[in-house]
Amino acid sequence: PAAAAVAVSDESVYRSASGLSGRKGAGDQEEEDQPLQAVLVADSFNRRFFPVTKDQPRALLPLGNVAMIDYTLEFLTSTGVQETFVFCCWMASKIKAHLQKSKWCRPSSPNTVHIITSDLYRSLGDVLRDVDAKSLVRSDFVLVYGDVVSNIDISQALQEHRHRRKMDKNISVMTMIFKESSPGHRSRCEEDDVIVAVDSKSQQILHYQKTQGLKKLQFPMVNSCIFGSLDEFEIRHDLLDSHISICSPQVAELFTDNFDYQTRDDFVRGLLVNEEILGNQIHVHVTKDGYGVRVSNLLMYDSVSSDLVRRWVYPLTPEANFTDQEGHSCTYSRHNVYRASGVSLGHGSQMEENVLISCDTSIGANCYISNSVIGDNCIIGDNVVLDHAYIWNHVHIASNVEIIQSVICDKAEVKEGVTLKKQCVLAYDVVIGPNISLPEGTVVSMHHPEEEEEEDDDEFLSDDAEVGHRSDKTKQKVFNPAEVGAEGKGYIWKASSLDDTEEEELSQCLWGRAAVHRHGTVFHMEVLGTLQRGLEENISCDNLVLEINSLKYAYNISLKEVMQILTRVVLEYPFQQQGSHLTPSQYVALLLPLLKKWAPVFKNYVKRAQDHLDCLSAFEEHFLEQESHWAAMVKVLMNMYELEILEEEMILRWFSQGATGDKSRQLRKNQGVSTV
Amino acid sequence: MPGPYKETDLTERVEAFLSDLKRGGTGAGPLRGSAETARETTALLRKITAQARWGSAGDLMEIIRKEGRRMTAAQPSETTVGNMIRRVLKIIREEYARSRGSSEEADQESLHKLLTSGGLSEENFRQHFAPLKANVIEAINELLTELEGTTDNIAMQALEHIHSNEVIMTIGRSRTVEAFLKDAARKRKFHVIVAECAPFCQGHEMATNLSKAGIETTVITDAAIFAVMSRVNKVIIGTQTVLANGGLRAINGTHTLALAAKHHSTPLIVCAPMFKLSPQFPNEEDTFHKFVSPHEVLPFTEGNICKKTDLNHVPTFGKSFSDLDISSLSFFFFLNTSHFSLRISGEILSKVNVHCPVFDYVPPELITLFISNIGGHAPSYIYRLMSELYHPEDHEL
């Protein structure tokens, strides 16, 4: 997959790229004077914003009425970057058109922007491999995503990075920039919550882990010699990942060498694991000032928008009009109310606080607006209540509408008497109403969710031209008036309408609810696969243990979970192979040899008293689900006892210990007859 | 073909200046002093005059007005830029009038003439004079030299105003006031009290600089201004802008200081170079205020948990860490109760609205004296200086 990265690309870029590589060997002394370069990844490689990003790439979604990529470019330019490579994949032509119109592509821009497009980028890894293949970067470069909003001054971090690189040649490959921010702050993304262990003196990262909503975290001491030799290290949970990193050219090379690195997390994890072998280090730079947040889901979109309006990102404020768009200047008045030219406000309407209204929008009488952003040329009726509403351009909202914490995309229409509860999304061109109330978390799009399912994979790659083509093809499905109102147009997107793997991604998609058990299930599948292979290829139990252990680290699973998942996998194994119609006697016949074979694996994990109980509780759980196989249970348990997987004492303790439900009490009774 | 090349070079310079202005000031006022901004603006205008294509004075004025509008829009609170543009426009008018052989001075003297003639209209600037360009550039150079010397000119007057053993109060940091006080310190011995000027606290820097120069310096909080005022002989402050009515737009807290001074009848002296004089009035609300990131008032974050972990105190199954074989073990990290309270503070932080304005308006009646590079003036005299410096038609760019 790595080789595929070099692909369809802009001719002009090729020319300049070859020009650059010619100069590459200019010598190390000049490194300091070389213009600072940046790699901007204008694609998220995920579908968080999905029904919305179907029509517009994420980097172009408006935040405070300015496309997100403009914030990133402004950040790069103000920090002194002179050459930026913008990598686009999804809807590349739109991004390209946007950039060519913007001030970044004017000849007077201090930051030269090269746009590189390819349909074959599937991850950050592919992009960086391409950077390496085309040898675009000559010295240290800044790596950001196209949806980062920041005003952090990275010059100090850059200096530190260069200093480190000078001191020990090429050991430090990356400096990640973090912003101090207390846990629970709205600008901290739940998904990106990290815990970092850092050497206090050198600021080197010793351990990096996403919390994934867990309350208890485990720090492996595998690299104990590092921990041990240090006087002092910090474990910090008050850091907000700004997704800005300063990379050495080796980063691109390392991505080429390790073609399995997909994301920056893979890279960081890989580098930390192999630190002793490769000797590469990653450092952090923690900043107290400035603002740096990635808009990774709609919840973040909400908080970044409100931070922007509350001027946390100064000098990137709405009235600064840093993109130099004609007619987009607005005035700023008390309580953070911004108004562009041509805004009309009806009698008795109130703009409470933190409101941004872009040009030529008219608002009717007796409206109440707070904490909202409204785009160009919108028409809003009378008696409308908007709170935390993000209304993009050319939206029509009729009278008596109430919208709370929702996003309404371009050209959508909301008819009379509609109520949008929290976290609703109306994608492009949707019509809702009249007189309907959408429940919390409703997502409405003009694209039918099923059309998505049918052509899943190529969808991700397709160009916008293809999208247009597809919409012709869409069968004329009828809009459901119960869902979108009598005159409504649009389909409701439900998480349940998608298959399982998609569901996890989508449920956290727009508003970013964290999926906590995700790693558990993947781990489950992996363990199952390992055991299956072990059986087929007759792998010894020691090796199986080794593999499971490595999986445990890869997915960051606690020992207890490993045990429970292992127990369940083994117990379910016969069903897995033969289907669920087995009779109890058949089940036992299949299971017993397996247990015998894998007993050493169990013994490796089940050691302490608590382990036995955990194993038993998994055992109990399994049989609670398989009521018809209770007859087999005793035999299995006996067998496990005989194989010395479980101790008698523990079984008795488990037996006497509290049964939590009616069913489990029954289960115990059933089995108790024989054991006792 | 030097023409087009020159022009792209020029637009590049202008763009760079514009984006500099837009980014200028991360909170604690502009990154560089307004004297520097004034010089840069003038130098840029000289470059425009030299390199842009224009045939008559009218064309040039149009070009400068157009660029000027963009420059003032980039950072409306930085009035120095607009002032320098007006000065240059005035220079062009004068040079044009001189080339024609008439003096414009007479027009302004009589109210009757002012009303009937309506000033020189744009058509009158259409005439072409070959030496005009050189003359204008010459005059702009003179303006630049004048700008170079402003701080020194103000500082030179220090000995007339500061006497021995006086107690002087100032607020925040002004480069002009700093030079003023340092100049006086060469001959006189006096005591300076500096109000720190929260939340940016530039007063601290000011105090350090003054004490380095051997001046006895005390830093006080802004809240103590009134209490300390009774001991003060003179208040000397800098300002960001002098408004057309003789009022000030100065750093936050100056109004408090001025009122306290008024209450104690302490004279309030403002050191302000002429280029800070703006034809703006305090009622222009849109551009008057400047609000910056609330970061300084309420930090984005406070504290961090479990900093500097000592290995021996990490709970590991009830054993002390040293008893265990490190290589085979992992230790747990609990997000404990202290974390919980932090989480609460984080949540509250995100609900709070914080405003952080930078400037205060100080009405003219609170000011005793302005000291500019051309001498001392009362606030009531400002209108006169205004009409000398700027042409009335240039007040609106």
PDB file of C-alpha atoms in Angstrom, chain B residues 31-150:
ATOM      1  CA  LEU B  31       4.664  44.396  19.771  1.00  0.00           C
ATOM      2  CA  ARG B  32       6.635  47.416  18.739  1.00  0.00           C
ATOM      3  CA  GLY B  33       6.162  50.979  19.848  1.00  0.00           C
ATOM      4  CA  SER B  34       3.890  53.293  17.969  1.00  0.00           C
ATOM      5  CA  ALA B  35       6.940  55.377  17.047  1.00  0.00           C
ATOM      6  CA  GLU B  36       8.194  52.449  15.055  1.00  0.00           C
ATOM      7  CA  THR B  37       4.788  51.927  13.460  1.00  0.00           C
ATOM      8  CA  ALA B  38       4.731  55.577  12.480  1.00  0.00           C
ATOM      9  CA  ARG B  39       8.170  55.341  10.911  1.00  0.00           C
ATOM     10  CA  GLU B  40       7.307  52.158   9.074  1.00  0.00           C
ATOM     11  CA  THR B  41       4.094  53.621   7.736  1.00  0.00           C
ATOM     12  CA  THR B  42       5.842  56.729   6.507  1.00  0.00           C
ATOM     13  CA  ALA B  43       8.642  54.742   4.910  1.00  0.00           C
ATOM     14  CA  LEU B  44       6.069  52.597   3.165  1.00  0.00           C
ATOM     15  CA  LEU B  45       4.201  55.654   1.925  1.00  0.00           C
ATOM     16  CA  ARG B  46       7.459  57.047   0.608  1.00  0.00           C
ATOM     17  CA  LYS B  47       7.999  53.794  -1.247  1.00  0.00           C
ATOM     18  CA  ILE B  48       4.508  54.005  -2.712  1.00  0.00           C
ATOM     19  CA  THR B  49       5.143  57.567  -3.801  1.00  0.00           C
ATOM     20  CA  ALA B  50       8.404  56.576  -5.410  1.00  0.00           C
ATOM     21  CA  GLN B  51       7.307  53.368  -7.102  1.00  0.00           C
ATOM     22  CA  ALA B  52       3.606  53.504  -7.884  1.00  0.00           C
ATOM     23  CA  ARG B  53       2.451  54.853 -11.227  1.00  0.00           C
ATOM     24  CA  TRP B  54       0.857  58.242 -10.998  1.00  0.00           C
ATOM     25  CA  GLY B  55       0.627  61.268 -13.205  1.00  0.00           C
ATOM     26  CA  SER B  56      -0.705  64.009 -11.013  1.00  0.00           C
ATOM     27  CA  ALA B  57      -1.069  64.797  -7.338  1.00  0.00           C
ATOM     28  CA  GLY B  58      -4.707  63.713  -7.559  1.00  0.00           C
ATOM     29  CA  ASP B  59      -3.718  60.207  -8.675  1.00  0.00           C
ATOM     30  CA  LEU B  60      -1.160  59.880  -5.934  1.00  0.00           C
ATOM     31  CA  MET B  61      -3.607  61.007  -3.292  1.00  0.00           C
ATOM     32  CA  GLU B  62      -6.117  58.505  -4.568  1.00  0.00           C
ATOM     33  CA  ILE B  63      -3.575  55.690  -4.377  1.00  0.00           C
ATOM     34  CA  ILE B  64      -2.487  56.670  -0.899  1.00  0.00           C
ATOM     35  CA  ARG B  65      -6.065  56.999   0.272  1.00  0.00           C
ATOM     36  CA  LYS B  66      -6.897  53.566  -1.066  1.00  0.00           C
ATOM     37  CA  GLU B  67      -3.925  51.911   0.600  1.00  0.00           C
ATOM     38  CA  GLY B  68      -4.567  54.007   3.666  1.00  0.00           C
ATOM     39  CA  ARG B  69      -8.100  52.723   4.033  1.00  0.00           C
ATOM     40  CA  ARG B  70      -6.820  49.164   3.939  1.00  0.00           C
ATOM     41  CA  MET B  71      -4.086  49.905   6.437  1.00  0.00           C
ATOM     42  CA  THR B  72      -6.385  51.559   8.935  1.00  0.00           C
ATOM     43  CA  ALA B  73      -8.949  48.785   8.534  1.00  0.00           C
ATOM     44  CA  ALA B  74      -6.290  46.189   9.311  1.00  0.00           C
ATOM     45  CA  GLN B  75      -5.896  47.417  12.879  1.00  0.00           C
ATOM     46  CA  PRO B  76      -8.410  50.173  13.629  1.00  0.00           C
ATOM     47  CA  SER B  77      -7.041  50.707  17.129  1.00  0.00           C
ATOM     48  CA  GLU B  78      -3.606  51.631  15.778  1.00  0.00           C
ATOM     49  CA  THR B  79      -4.419  55.243  14.912  1.00  0.00           C
ATOM     50  CA  THR B  80      -0.801  56.170  14.254  1.00  0.00           C
ATOM     51  CA  VAL B  81      -1.070  54.571  10.818  1.00  0.00           C
ATOM     52  CA  GLY B  82      -4.023  56.758   9.840  1.00  0.00           C
ATOM     53  CA  ASN B  83      -2.319  59.833  11.247  1.00  0.00           C
ATOM     54  CA  MET B  84       0.777  59.318   9.142  1.00  0.00           C
ATOM     55  CA  ILE B  85      -1.348  58.821   6.048  1.00  0.00           C
ATOM     56  CA  ARG B  86      -3.071  62.148   6.744  1.00  0.00           C
ATOM     57  CA  ARG B  87       0.260  63.829   7.256  1.00  0.00           C
ATOM     58  CA  VAL B  88       1.505  62.565   3.901  1.00  0.00           C
ATOM     59  CA  LEU B  89      -1.707  63.647   2.174  1.00  0.00           C
ATOM     60  CA  LYS B  90      -1.256  67.095   3.663  1.00  0.00           C
ATOM     61  CA  ILE B  91       2.334  67.145   2.385  1.00  0.00           C
ATOM     62  CA  ILE B  92       1.135  66.328  -1.124  1.00  0.00           C
ATOM     63  CA  ARG B  93      -1.442  69.099  -0.980  1.00  0.00           C
ATOM     64  CA  GLU B  94       1.156  71.593   0.164  1.00  0.00           C
ATOM     65  CA  GLU B  95       3.728  70.583  -2.399  1.00  0.00           C
ATOM     66  CA  TYR B  96       1.131  70.763  -5.130  1.00  0.00           C
ATOM     67  CA  ALA B  97       0.043  74.206  -4.024  1.00  0.00           C
ATOM     68  CA  ARG B  98       3.651  75.325  -3.921  1.00  0.00           C
ATOM     69  CA  SER B  99       4.268  74.031  -7.422  1.00  0.00           C
ATOM     70  CA  ARG B 100       1.286  76.016  -8.619  1.00  0.00           C
ATOM     71  CA  GLY B 101       2.736  79.044  -6.922  1.00  0.00           C
ATOM     72  CA  SER B 102      -0.143  79.729  -4.576  1.00  0.00           C
ATOM     73  CA  SER B 103      -0.139  79.364  -0.845  1.00  0.00           C
ATOM     74  CA  GLU B 104      -2.866  77.296   0.726  1.00  0.00           C
ATOM     75  CA  GLU B 105      -2.397  78.814   4.135  1.00  0.00           C
ATOM     76  CA  ALA B 106      -4.550  81.834   3.316  1.00  0.00           C
ATOM     77  CA  ASP B 107      -7.560  79.664   2.553  1.00  0.00           C
ATOM     78  CA  GLN B 108      -7.838  78.399   6.046  1.00  0.00           C
ATOM     79  CA  GLU B 109      -7.517  81.673   7.850  1.00  0.00           C
ATOM     80  CA  SER B 110     -10.833  83.128   6.919  1.00  0.00           C
ATOM     81  CA  LEU B 111     -14.051  81.421   7.851  1.00  0.00           C
ATOM     82  CA  HIS B 112     -15.773  83.179   4.972  1.00  0.00           C
ATOM     83  CA  LYS B 113     -13.356  81.818   2.404  1.00  0.00           C
ATOM     84  CA  LEU B 114     -13.581  78.350   3.891  1.00  0.00           C
ATOM     85  CA  LEU B 115     -17.344  78.375   3.476  1.00  0.00           C
ATOM     86  CA  THR B 116     -17.494  79.823  -0.011  1.00  0.00           C
ATOM     87  CA  SER B 117     -14.562  78.204  -1.765  1.00  0.00           C
ATOM     88  CA  GLY B 118     -15.166  74.657  -0.454  1.00  0.00           C
ATOM     89  CA  GLY B 119     -11.442  73.978  -0.617  1.00  0.00           C
ATOM     90  CA  LEU B 120      -9.523  72.662  -3.560  1.00  0.00           C
ATOM     91  CA  SER B 121     -11.592  70.042  -5.295  1.00  0.00           C
ATOM     92  CA  GLU B 122     -10.054  66.915  -6.799  1.00  0.00           C
ATOM     93  CA  GLU B 123     -10.038  68.343 -10.333  1.00  0.00           C
ATOM     94  CA  ASN B 124      -7.628  71.001  -9.216  1.00  0.00           C
ATOM     95  CA  PHE B 125      -4.988  68.401  -8.503  1.00  0.00           C
ATOM     96  CA  ARG B 126      -4.914  67.165 -12.068  1.00  0.00           C
ATOM     97  CA  GLN B 127      -2.196  69.414 -13.288  1.00  0.00           C
ATOM     98  CA  HIS B 128       1.122  67.686 -13.958  1.00  0.00           C
ATOM     99  CA  PHE B 129       4.326  68.966 -12.435  1.00  0.00           C
ATOM    100  CA  ALA B 130       7.553  67.131 -13.152  1.00  0.00           C
ATOM    101  CA  PRO B 131       9.384  68.001  -9.913  1.00  0.00           C
ATOM    102  CA  LEU B 132       6.408  67.145  -7.710  1.00  0.00           C
ATOM    103  CA  LYS B 133       7.571  63.599  -7.050  1.00  0.00           C
ATOM    104  CA  ALA B 134      10.988  64.655  -5.884  1.00  0.00           C
ATOM    105  CA  ASN B 135       9.508  67.396  -3.737  1.00  0.00           C
ATOM    106  CA  VAL B 136       7.013  65.099  -2.078  1.00  0.00           C
ATOM    107  CA  ILE B 137       9.681  62.513  -1.347  1.00  0.00           C
ATOM    108  CA  GLU B 138      11.879  65.244   0.059  1.00  0.00           C
ATOM    109  CA  ALA B 139       9.090  66.396   2.338  1.00  0.00           C
ATOM    110  CA  ILE B 140       8.343  62.860   3.468  1.00  0.00           C
ATOM    111  CA  ASN B 141      12.020  62.462   4.297  1.00  0.00           C
ATOM    112  CA  GLU B 142      11.771  65.531   6.451  1.00  0.00           C
ATOM    113  CA  LEU B 143       8.784  64.024   8.197  1.00  0.00           C
ATOM    114  CA  LEU B 144      10.801  60.881   8.826  1.00  0.00           C
ATOM    115  CA  THR B 145      13.607  62.860  10.392  1.00  0.00           C
ATOM    116  CA  GLU B 146      11.070  64.598  12.549  1.00  0.00           C
ATOM    117  CA  LEU B 147       9.715  61.215  13.655  1.00  0.00           C
ATOM    118  CA  GLU B 148      13.211  59.983  14.497  1.00  0.00           C
ATOM    119  CA  GLY B 149      13.680  62.803  16.932  1.00  0.00           C
ATOM    120  CA  THR B 150      10.304  62.889  18.675  1.00  0.00           C
TER     121      THR B 150
END
